[in-house]
XYZ file of C-alpha atoms in Angstrom:
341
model
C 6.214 -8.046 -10.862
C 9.334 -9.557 -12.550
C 12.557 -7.988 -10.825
C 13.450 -7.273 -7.374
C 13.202 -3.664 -6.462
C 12.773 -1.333 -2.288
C 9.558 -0.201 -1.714
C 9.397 2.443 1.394
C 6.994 2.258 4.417
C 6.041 5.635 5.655
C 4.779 4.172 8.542
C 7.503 2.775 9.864
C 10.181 4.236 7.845
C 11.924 1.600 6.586
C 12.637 -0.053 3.265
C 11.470 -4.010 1.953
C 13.044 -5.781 -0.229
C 10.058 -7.059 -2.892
C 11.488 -10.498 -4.849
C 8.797 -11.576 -7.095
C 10.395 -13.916 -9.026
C 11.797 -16.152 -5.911
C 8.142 -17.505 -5.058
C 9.055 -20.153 -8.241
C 11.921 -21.464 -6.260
C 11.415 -25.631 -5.005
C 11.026 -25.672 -1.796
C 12.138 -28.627 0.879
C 12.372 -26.791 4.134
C 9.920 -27.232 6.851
C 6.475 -28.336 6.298
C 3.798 -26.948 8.803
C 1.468 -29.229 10.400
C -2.604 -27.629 9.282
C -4.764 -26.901 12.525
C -6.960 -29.262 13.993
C -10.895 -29.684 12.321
C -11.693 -31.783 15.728
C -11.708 -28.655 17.801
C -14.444 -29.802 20.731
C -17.025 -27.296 21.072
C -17.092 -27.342 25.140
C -13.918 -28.787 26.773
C -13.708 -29.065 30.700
C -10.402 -28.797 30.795
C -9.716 -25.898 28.406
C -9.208 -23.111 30.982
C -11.417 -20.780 28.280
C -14.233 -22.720 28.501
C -17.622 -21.611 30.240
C -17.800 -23.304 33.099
C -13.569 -24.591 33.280
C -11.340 -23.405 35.938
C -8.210 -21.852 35.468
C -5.196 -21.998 36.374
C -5.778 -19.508 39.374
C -8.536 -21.604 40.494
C -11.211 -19.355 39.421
C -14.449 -20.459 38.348
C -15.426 -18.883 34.692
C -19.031 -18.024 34.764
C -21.731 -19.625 32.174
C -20.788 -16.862 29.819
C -22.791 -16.808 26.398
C -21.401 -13.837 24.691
C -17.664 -11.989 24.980
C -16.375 -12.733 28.328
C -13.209 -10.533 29.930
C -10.911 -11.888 32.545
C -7.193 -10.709 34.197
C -4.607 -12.523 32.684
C -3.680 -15.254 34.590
C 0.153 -14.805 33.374
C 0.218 -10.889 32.814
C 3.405 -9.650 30.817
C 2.689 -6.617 32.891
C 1.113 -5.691 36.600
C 0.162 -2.933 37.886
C 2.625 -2.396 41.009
C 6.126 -3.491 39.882
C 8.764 -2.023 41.416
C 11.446 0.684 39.946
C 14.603 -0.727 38.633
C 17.647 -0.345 39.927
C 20.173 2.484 38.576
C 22.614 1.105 36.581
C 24.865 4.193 37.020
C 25.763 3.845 33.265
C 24.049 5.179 29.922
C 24.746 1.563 28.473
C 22.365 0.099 30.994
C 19.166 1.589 31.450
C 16.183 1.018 32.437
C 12.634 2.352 32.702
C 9.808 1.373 34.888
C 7.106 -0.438 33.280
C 3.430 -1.300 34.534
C 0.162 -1.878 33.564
C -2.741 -4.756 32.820
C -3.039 -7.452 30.904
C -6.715 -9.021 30.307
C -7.804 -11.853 28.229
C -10.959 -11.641 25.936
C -13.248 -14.640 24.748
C -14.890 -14.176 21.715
C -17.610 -16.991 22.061
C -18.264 -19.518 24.400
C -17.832 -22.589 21.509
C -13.927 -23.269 20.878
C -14.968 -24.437 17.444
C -16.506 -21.016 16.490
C -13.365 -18.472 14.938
C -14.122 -15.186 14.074
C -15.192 -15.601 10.243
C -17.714 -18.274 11.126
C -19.689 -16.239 13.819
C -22.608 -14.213 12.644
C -22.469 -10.222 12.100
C -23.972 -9.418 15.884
C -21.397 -11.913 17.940
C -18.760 -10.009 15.817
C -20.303 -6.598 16.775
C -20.466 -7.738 20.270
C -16.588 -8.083 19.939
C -15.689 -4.947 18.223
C -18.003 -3.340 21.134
C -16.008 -5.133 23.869
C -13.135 -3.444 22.253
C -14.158 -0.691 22.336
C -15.414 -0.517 25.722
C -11.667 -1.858 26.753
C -9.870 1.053 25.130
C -11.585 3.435 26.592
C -11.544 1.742 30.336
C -8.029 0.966 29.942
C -7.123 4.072 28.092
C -8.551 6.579 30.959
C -5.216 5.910 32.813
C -2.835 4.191 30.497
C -0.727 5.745 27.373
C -0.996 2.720 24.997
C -3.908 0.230 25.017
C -3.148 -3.089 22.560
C -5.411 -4.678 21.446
C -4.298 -8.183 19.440
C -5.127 -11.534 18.476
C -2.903 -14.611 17.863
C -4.495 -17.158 15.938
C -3.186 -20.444 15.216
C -0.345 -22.340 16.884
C 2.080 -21.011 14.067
C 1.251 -17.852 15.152
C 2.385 -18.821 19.039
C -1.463 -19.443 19.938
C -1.902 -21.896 22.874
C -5.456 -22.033 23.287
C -7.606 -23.130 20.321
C -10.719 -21.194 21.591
C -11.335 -18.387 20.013
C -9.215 -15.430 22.128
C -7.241 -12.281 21.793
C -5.664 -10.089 24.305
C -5.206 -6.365 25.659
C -2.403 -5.014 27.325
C -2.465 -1.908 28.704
C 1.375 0.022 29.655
C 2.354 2.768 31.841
C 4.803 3.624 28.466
C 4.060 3.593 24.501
C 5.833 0.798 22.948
C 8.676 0.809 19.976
C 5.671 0.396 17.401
C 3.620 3.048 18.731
C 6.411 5.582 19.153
C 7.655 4.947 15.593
C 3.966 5.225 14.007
C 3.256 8.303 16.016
C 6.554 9.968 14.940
C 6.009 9.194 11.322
C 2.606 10.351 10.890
C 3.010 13.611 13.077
C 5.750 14.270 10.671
C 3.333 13.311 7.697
C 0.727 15.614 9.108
C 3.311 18.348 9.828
C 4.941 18.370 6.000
C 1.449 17.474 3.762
C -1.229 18.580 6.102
C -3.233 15.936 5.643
C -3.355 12.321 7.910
C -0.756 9.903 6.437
C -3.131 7.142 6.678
C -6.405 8.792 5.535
C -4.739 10.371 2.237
C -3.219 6.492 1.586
C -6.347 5.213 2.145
C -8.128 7.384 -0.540
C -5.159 6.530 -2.960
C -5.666 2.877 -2.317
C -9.696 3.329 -2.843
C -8.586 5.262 -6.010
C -5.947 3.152 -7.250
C -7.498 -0.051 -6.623
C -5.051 -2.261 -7.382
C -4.353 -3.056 -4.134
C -7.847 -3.433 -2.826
C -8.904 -6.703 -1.077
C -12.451 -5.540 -0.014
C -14.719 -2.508 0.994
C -17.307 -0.828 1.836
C -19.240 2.398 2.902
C -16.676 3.125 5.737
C -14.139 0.819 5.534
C -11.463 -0.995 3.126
C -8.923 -3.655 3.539
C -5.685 -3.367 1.438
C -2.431 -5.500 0.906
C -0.530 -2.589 1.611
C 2.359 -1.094 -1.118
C 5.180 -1.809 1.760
C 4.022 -5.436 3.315
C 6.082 -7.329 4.679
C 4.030 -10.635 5.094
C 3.094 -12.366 2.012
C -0.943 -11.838 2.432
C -0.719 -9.098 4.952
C -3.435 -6.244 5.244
C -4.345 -2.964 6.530
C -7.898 -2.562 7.485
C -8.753 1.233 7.228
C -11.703 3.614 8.128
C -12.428 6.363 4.917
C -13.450 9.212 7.543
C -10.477 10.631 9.897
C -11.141 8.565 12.897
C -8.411 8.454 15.905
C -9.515 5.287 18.265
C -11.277 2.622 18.219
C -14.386 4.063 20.654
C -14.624 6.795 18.592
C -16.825 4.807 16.143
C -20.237 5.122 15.300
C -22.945 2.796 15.932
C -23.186 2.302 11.976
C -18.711 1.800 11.413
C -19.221 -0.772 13.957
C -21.491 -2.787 11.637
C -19.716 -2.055 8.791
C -16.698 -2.824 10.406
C -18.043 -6.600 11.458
C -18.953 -6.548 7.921
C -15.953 -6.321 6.733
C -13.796 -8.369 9.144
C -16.171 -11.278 8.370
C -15.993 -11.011 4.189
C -11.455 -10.231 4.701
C -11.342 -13.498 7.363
C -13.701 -15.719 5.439
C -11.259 -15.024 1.809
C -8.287 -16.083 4.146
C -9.766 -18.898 5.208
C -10.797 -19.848 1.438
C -7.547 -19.034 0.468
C -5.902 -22.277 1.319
C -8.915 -23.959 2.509
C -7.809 -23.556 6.460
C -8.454 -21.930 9.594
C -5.618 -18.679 8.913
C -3.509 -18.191 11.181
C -2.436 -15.048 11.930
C -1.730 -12.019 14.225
C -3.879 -8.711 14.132
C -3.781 -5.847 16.287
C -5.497 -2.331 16.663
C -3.691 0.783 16.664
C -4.730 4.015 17.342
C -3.888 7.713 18.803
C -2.124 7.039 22.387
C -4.910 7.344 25.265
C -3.983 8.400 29.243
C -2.159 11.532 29.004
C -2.780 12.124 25.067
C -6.185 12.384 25.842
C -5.796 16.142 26.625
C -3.345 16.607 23.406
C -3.204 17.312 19.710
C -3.940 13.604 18.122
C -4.932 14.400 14.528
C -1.852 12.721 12.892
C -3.219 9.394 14.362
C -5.451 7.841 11.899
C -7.121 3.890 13.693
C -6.030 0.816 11.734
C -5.484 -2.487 12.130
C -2.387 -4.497 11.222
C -3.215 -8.557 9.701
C 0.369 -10.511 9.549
C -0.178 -13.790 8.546
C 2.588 -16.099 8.118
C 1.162 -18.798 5.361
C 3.037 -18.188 1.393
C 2.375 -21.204 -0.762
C -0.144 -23.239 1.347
C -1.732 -24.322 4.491
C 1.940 -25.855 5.293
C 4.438 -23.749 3.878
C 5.194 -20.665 5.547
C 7.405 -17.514 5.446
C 10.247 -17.268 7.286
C 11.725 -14.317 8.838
C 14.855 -15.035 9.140
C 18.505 -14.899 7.907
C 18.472 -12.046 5.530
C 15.363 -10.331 7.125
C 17.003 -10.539 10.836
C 20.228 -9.237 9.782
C 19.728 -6.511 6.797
C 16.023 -5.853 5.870
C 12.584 -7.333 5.362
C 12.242 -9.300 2.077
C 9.397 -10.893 0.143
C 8.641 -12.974 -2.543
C 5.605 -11.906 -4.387
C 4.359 -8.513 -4.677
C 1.754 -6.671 -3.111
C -0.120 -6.529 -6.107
C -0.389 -10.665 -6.951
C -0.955 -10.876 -3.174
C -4.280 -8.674 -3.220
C -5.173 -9.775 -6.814
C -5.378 -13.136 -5.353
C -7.098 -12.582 -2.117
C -9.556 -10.490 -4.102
C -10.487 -13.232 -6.231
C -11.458 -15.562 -3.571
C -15.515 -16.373 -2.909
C -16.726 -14.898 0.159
C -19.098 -17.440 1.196
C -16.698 -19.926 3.450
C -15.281 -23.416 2.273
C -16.601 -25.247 5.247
């Protein structure tokens, strides 16, 4: 807690730099502006509104629950074109396709994730759901993620994520599937199931849990209040849940967003995404290295205006941080879970 010292992620193999005592330092840099509190409830002209038309010119229906739509701006189509040979092993390129979709959690831009009730945020973990599997009949990688918060490159205040399906698995996906087929390969046992039980054990890291789930600030984070939301059974994807994980799993997303939201006494921003075993062609193979989690990164260090940086140092060398794991879930821990507002 007092001196700077590496700390290894087995996950993705790499080392962070933990420097607990630099959190003391004055700071004068930048000073973030908090989100809005006058979010309207129904805007007209906010394309995610029921009701608003987007930027295609479609209609969106009256919707009163989760509502799916094609990106309007995919990063990805279905249809593109091969590249070109470059004719040199400096210069390559791969083909790359697939779908991108937007997902509304609620119809009321006002409404974020830890204010909803328990069945609006089962009604998103089963929309989910339902996407990975639709998506993941024909495509390798299915990711699922949410951006929220203009800090966190958000530019729609209504409550939103994404899911973007590829033809290939990305550079996060190949590294995690590498490093736990080689965990599950050398200790026989599912990297992230056996850390799990140490975390449950150990404790010290522990934000929150419960029958089937628990949320950690994980031994190698990078973020200062990052987490790792875990299942306790060996599950691979996300539709593999049962009725009851799903509950649980609202349950638990509510009590982890509602303590970030206390934490500073603002709407958190963040970005979270679901990983899990590849889908398409992995369907028919061996997947028991793959253990589902979700990734939090949230930016915010000292308070709702000062944030961490990555840059400098963490661009050029390695990831750094500047107060450990430990203070970081000790803190989060402590908060109430009822929220502020």
């Amino acid at each position: 807690a007092e001196h700077q010292h590496v700390r290894y992620n087995p996950l993705r193999d790499d080392w962070v730099l933990v420097s607990a005592h630099r959190v003391k330092r004055p700071w004068q840099g930048q000073l973030e502006k908090p989100p809005p509190e006058d979010v309207p409830r129904w805007d007209p002209k906010n394309p995610l509104c029921p009701g608003a038309t987007r930027a295609n010119g479609e209609v969106n229906p009256q919707y009163e629950g989760t509502f799916v739509f094609p990106n309007d701006f995919p990063a990805l189509q279905p249809d593109a074109p091969e590249p070109d040979d470059s004719g040199h092993p400096l210069f390559r390129a791969a083909p790359a396709r697939g779908e991108c979709k937007v997902m509304c959690f609620h119809p009321w831009s006002d409404l974020t994730l830890p204010l909803m009730s328990l069945p609006e945020i089962r009604a998103v973990i089963d929309a989910w759901a339902e996407l990975a599997a639709e998506l993941g009949a024909s495509y390798p990688w299915v990711q699922i993620f949410e951006n929220k918060g203009a800090m966190m490159g958000c530019s729609n205040p209504h409550p939103h994520c994404q899911v973007w399906a590829s033809s290939f698995l990305p550079n996060e996906a190949l590294l995690e599937d590498r490093t736990q087929r080689q965990h599950l390969s050398q200790h026989g046992v599912p990297m992230l199931l056996e850390y799990a039980e140490q975390e449950a054990r150990r404790k010290e890291r522990l934000v929150v849990e419960n029958a089937d789930w628990l949320v950690v600030v994980p031994y190698w984070a990078t973020w200062p209040y990052q987490t790792l939301l875990l299942p306790r059974r060996h599950v691979c994807r996300l539709q593999d849940l049962s009725d009851s994980e799903r509950d649980s799993l609202a349950s638990i997303m509510q009590r982890l967003l509602i303590k970030y939201d206390n934490l500073f006494e603002v709407s958190f921003p963040y970005s979270m995404g679901w990983h899990g075993a590849p889908t398409g062609p992995y369907l028919e193979e061996d997947c028991r290295h793959w253990q589902l989690h979700a990734h939090y990164y949230p930016p915010l260090l000292r308070s709702a205006t000062v944030r961490k940086f990555m840059v400098g140092y963490e661009m050029l060398a390695q990831v750094q941080r500047d107060l450990t794991p430990e203070q970081a879930a000790e803190r989060l821990r402590s908060l109430p879970e009822v929220h502020y507002k």
